Amino acid sequence: MRVPLSWLKEYVELVVSPEELADRLTLAGMEVTSIDYVGAEAPANSAWSPDLSGPVPPEHIPWDPERVLVGEIVEVNQHPNADRLTVPVVGYGDGRTIAVVTGAPNIKVGMCGQKVALALAGAKLVDGHSETRKWVTLKPTKLRGVASEGMVCSELELGLSEEHEGILFLPDDAPVGTPLRDYLGDVVLNIDLTPNLSRALSIVGVAREVAALTDQPLKLPEPEVAAEGPSIEGRARVTVTDPEDCPRFTIGLIEGITVGPSPAWLQQRLRLAGMRPISNVVDVSNYVMLEWGQPSHAFDADRVVDRHLIVRRAHEGETLRTLDNQERKLSPAHIVVADPSGAESLAGVMGGLETEVTDATKNILLEAAIWNPAQIRRTAQAFKLPSEASRRFERGVDPGLPPLALRRALELMRQVAGGTVAQGLVDVYGRPWEPRRLELTSAEVRRLLGVELSAAQIAELLGRLGFECEIGLDSVLVLVPSYRLDVSIVADLVEEVARLYGYDQLPSTRLADELPPQYTDELRLGESFVKDTLVACGLQEVITYSLTSLETIRLFDGTQPDASAYLQLENPLAPERAFLRRSILPELTQALASNLRERPRVTLFEAGRIFEPRPGEVLPREALRLALVMAGQRESLSWHNGQQPLLDYFDLKGTIETLLARLRIGDKVRFQPAEDRRFHPGRSAHLVGQNGQPLGLLGELHPDVRERLGLNIARATAAELDLDALLQLHQEPQYQPVYRQPVVYQDIAVIAPTSVTAEQARSLIIQTAGPLLEHAELFDVYTGSPIPEGQRSLAFRMNFRAPDRTLSDSEVNKIREKIIRRLQSDLGATIRA
């Protein structure tokens, strides 16, 4: 909401600076996001001062009070050397005149007396002749041989708008020689209003707030109209079929108008408030909406059949061509304003083309109504037609406004467009406003705000906002005004008391009771730790749907799933979201396939719950799972590393091993070869605990699975782990001193049958070596000559260290011999020479 302070001053005296006013409004819940100084100069210490030092002028620029003045055209002469140029002579007070050269099409030879914005040499303005926005400083010059000492300005050059077709004419009452800043300059507050603040979507609404916050009287004159025409009774009719859709519908009639441009003052106010001037009739409607918060709509009365407006639901298949020249297909879900021939307006959203006001319009039916907010919101969203009118209607408009706003609009229309206003209004008020009465006690204010206020103090604060209050012994009976649709319960009144009292004045107090015991959610902390670890490994977290389809499951599993094994929704939003998942991977691999079409490398993970039905129980088992998918280039393509290999099983396994190490459970789990139709044989593994507890499955996807998923890549990996079980195994870190003793390294290479896994050999080494072995790592695997067929060579590096002494070679060799004997006896291995 843009609020020009010059407009606001008509309703409340401003006794504080714009900056302080912005602070007070923000603290009262109406956030001022910016202050625009239009022509005026911002205070030096203002946080809202525009940057004038850059090469691009800000949206609004200050006008030099000595060089940008109100001028008056004394005469206009034709340029002697150019048919399209004229030479106006402009007076600017005290008998001073100046000749300027202009090509503005709205400056004609013979003009006299028009008021203009005159810029003298040295003035800094927006360059109106540049394709890009930039500064220009005026200098005396000659144009086609004629001296030009200044400039008559357009709106663009003054930073008012992008209009540059002609120079800006000022109202006839503009005082010649006055700095333009003093006459036309303004300060505009930009207020960000939340949906519950519909009362402030108008100048009057903001004025009420300012008056209350600054304790100044609200100047709110009752709109009057000079209605000199015949009575509207019998000359226009209204029918409302359902008061629930339209609680109030009011129309007025004005005849004999002339459609044309609005006067300069009206156009300027609309621009400052963020609206584009169109014509006097439309501008008046918008002006009153901004002023009072009541949208209205003008119908060409001669194009409304029998001048009979009917508020009803649209018929099935009925169409309406709206003002944007789009044909809209309607249904009974939409409210329309119609005449006996059909729909003429989409209620509260947009008018119809058939009854549009044109340059030929002479008679107008002006409508102001109250609509069902939910219906207006649904209609505006359905047709994608958000507007200033629908914005107000869907938040709620004061039910007492329509007659008042019509009188204001009809009188303004009579002043700017001529015509005769018919006496009276047609006001169909099918569902009158029911005033609310609420009792607010001092005890309730003390309970919610922590401050002691008497009933009289509460009444004084609420009275500033327009609430009528009856003061009791220790309570206040409050009558809620019709424009406060947001106040329905006592807590709403307490909020108003707090706003006026000042949120910043509320005392800081401790709780009267002890704090409840604080419990740490270990599961949440563990889940967060796992996510952080995987992100550090270069993976990206995603969240897929918990709802899936049998087809999505089939694409991953390869067989048609049994629907009875899944929980099914009775009323799904879509067929592909009908079943609760039992695995994360079917949806996550779909995300993998989608992303691989757009980028060369995709590494994703998701931590979420699966839903496993339990026989005889209503609710499923909701287990926490962790799923990972990785595919694409191992590293980014670069000039120095050539063709990049693809991510494979070992990249996935390494990521999981890093996670297990961070959880400090690497020694409590092991990998075992897996046989699963969804994974590549020989490139997949089960993750199991020490007691054989299954903890997950990982590997490269089978080529058939990649084909079904549309993964056009040679390798893709996936894993799904039991996160509940992993977090139960998680251990807190154990700290120990840094050893001063050196490490003794020993390598050992054994020849073992290919049926013996490297992990078996490594585990046996760790078990046999005892506490002096710090680490054992496989560093080489070899098959081929001279290794016999059916066997392979496994080479391990062992790190030995004692915490209290330096180990001797003899001590280490004894342990090595013990390890060799154990490998020979348990695994049938031999030492490789």
XYZ file of N, CA, C and O in Angstrom, residues 297-305 308-309 320-323 337-339 341-346 350-358 361 363-365:
148
model
N -17.579 -0.174 -9.533
C -17.500 -0.488 -10.965
C -18.543 0.337 -11.711
O -19.691 0.454 -11.277
N -18.108 0.917 -12.830
C -18.998 1.758 -13.638
C -19.499 0.976 -14.844
O -18.713 0.411 -15.604
N -20.836 0.933 -14.998
C -21.471 0.334 -16.171
C -21.981 1.450 -17.078
O -22.498 2.466 -16.588
N -21.850 1.265 -18.375
C -22.510 2.163 -19.318
C -24.007 1.909 -19.203
O -24.521 0.870 -19.627
N -24.726 2.856 -18.597
C -26.139 2.628 -18.278
C -26.972 2.345 -19.516
O -27.966 1.595 -19.456
N -26.607 2.915 -20.654
C -27.399 2.720 -21.872
C -27.193 1.341 -22.487
O -27.913 0.962 -23.406
N -26.194 0.593 -21.998
C -25.942 -0.748 -22.527
C -26.368 -1.836 -21.556
O -26.156 -3.018 -21.805
N -26.935 -1.425 -20.420
C -27.507 -2.371 -19.463
C -29.001 -2.489 -19.761
O -29.733 -1.490 -19.683
N -29.447 -3.669 -20.123
C -30.848 -3.879 -20.520
C -31.770 -3.501 -19.363
O -31.632 -4.002 -18.238
N -31.328 -2.822 -15.366
C -31.644 -3.795 -14.309
C -30.415 -4.687 -14.091
O -30.041 -5.473 -14.959
N -29.771 -4.543 -12.939
C -28.608 -5.351 -12.593
C -29.038 -6.499 -11.687
O -29.747 -6.298 -10.693
N -18.452 -14.955 -20.697
C -18.374 -13.508 -20.483
C -17.062 -13.017 -21.067
O -15.992 -13.556 -20.753
N -17.134 -12.010 -21.917
C -15.920 -11.382 -22.440
C -15.576 -10.219 -21.509
O -16.301 -9.235 -21.428
N -14.449 -10.362 -20.804
C -14.071 -9.384 -19.796
C -13.320 -8.211 -20.424
O -13.041 -8.190 -21.621
N -12.985 -7.221 -19.594
C -12.384 -5.987 -20.090
C -11.045 -6.204 -20.774
O -10.613 -5.365 -21.563
N -22.473 -10.245 -12.097
C -23.481 -9.180 -12.167
C -24.006 -9.210 -13.597
O -23.236 -9.060 -14.554
N -25.281 -9.428 -13.750
C -25.877 -9.617 -15.066
C -27.005 -8.617 -15.282
O -27.414 -7.886 -14.365
N -27.476 -8.563 -16.514
C -28.738 -7.909 -16.814
C -29.629 -8.981 -17.438
O -29.225 -10.149 -17.540
N -30.159 -9.880 -20.255
C -29.629 -10.527 -21.452
C -28.458 -11.456 -21.157
O -28.077 -12.263 -21.994
N -27.853 -11.370 -19.972
C -26.732 -12.235 -19.648
C -25.730 -11.568 -18.729
O -25.926 -10.432 -18.268
N -24.627 -12.283 -18.451
C -23.592 -11.795 -17.528
C -22.907 -10.559 -18.095
O -22.565 -10.495 -19.270
N -22.682 -9.567 -17.236
C -22.039 -8.318 -17.640
C -20.766 -8.021 -16.845
O -20.012 -7.127 -17.207
N -20.533 -8.766 -15.757
C -19.354 -8.498 -14.934
C -19.057 -9.716 -14.085
O -19.970 -10.409 -13.627
N -17.763 -10.002 -13.904
C -17.315 -11.056 -12.999
C -17.192 -10.411 -11.627
O -16.284 -9.634 -11.359
N -13.515 -8.467 -12.277
C -13.305 -7.703 -13.504
C -14.637 -7.495 -14.208
O -15.493 -8.379 -14.233
N -14.783 -6.304 -14.813
C -15.997 -5.980 -15.542
C -16.044 -6.645 -16.901
O -15.074 -7.236 -17.381
N -17.203 -6.524 -17.544
C -17.399 -7.109 -18.862
C -17.234 -6.078 -19.960
O -17.470 -4.874 -19.772
N -16.835 -6.546 -21.147
C -16.586 -5.650 -22.272
C -17.871 -5.046 -22.809
O -17.872 -3.934 -23.333
N -18.988 -5.772 -22.659
C -20.249 -5.338 -23.260
C -20.732 -4.016 -22.665
O -21.282 -3.174 -23.366
N -20.532 -3.821 -21.360
C -21.022 -2.600 -20.703
C -19.866 -1.689 -20.293
O -20.006 -0.863 -19.392
N -18.734 -1.826 -20.967
C -17.561 -1.011 -20.653
C -17.832 0.471 -20.926
O -18.522 0.830 -21.883
N -17.259 1.328 -20.082
C -17.338 2.771 -20.297
C -16.358 3.150 -21.398
O -15.165 2.853 -21.317
N -16.856 3.808 -22.444
C -16.034 4.234 -23.579
C -16.115 5.754 -23.720
O -16.825 6.433 -22.966
N -19.628 7.056 -23.911
C -20.552 6.873 -22.787
C -21.039 8.226 -22.266
O -20.248 9.155 -22.073
N -24.097 8.109 -19.856
C -24.807 7.821 -18.611
C -24.167 6.610 -17.932
O -23.835 5.623 -18.599
N -24.026 6.691 -16.620
C -23.308 5.639 -15.890
C -24.121 5.155 -14.701
O -24.682 5.961 -13.942
N -24.178 3.822 -14.578
C -24.632 3.191 -13.340
C -23.376 2.824 -12.559
O -22.547 2.041 -13.026
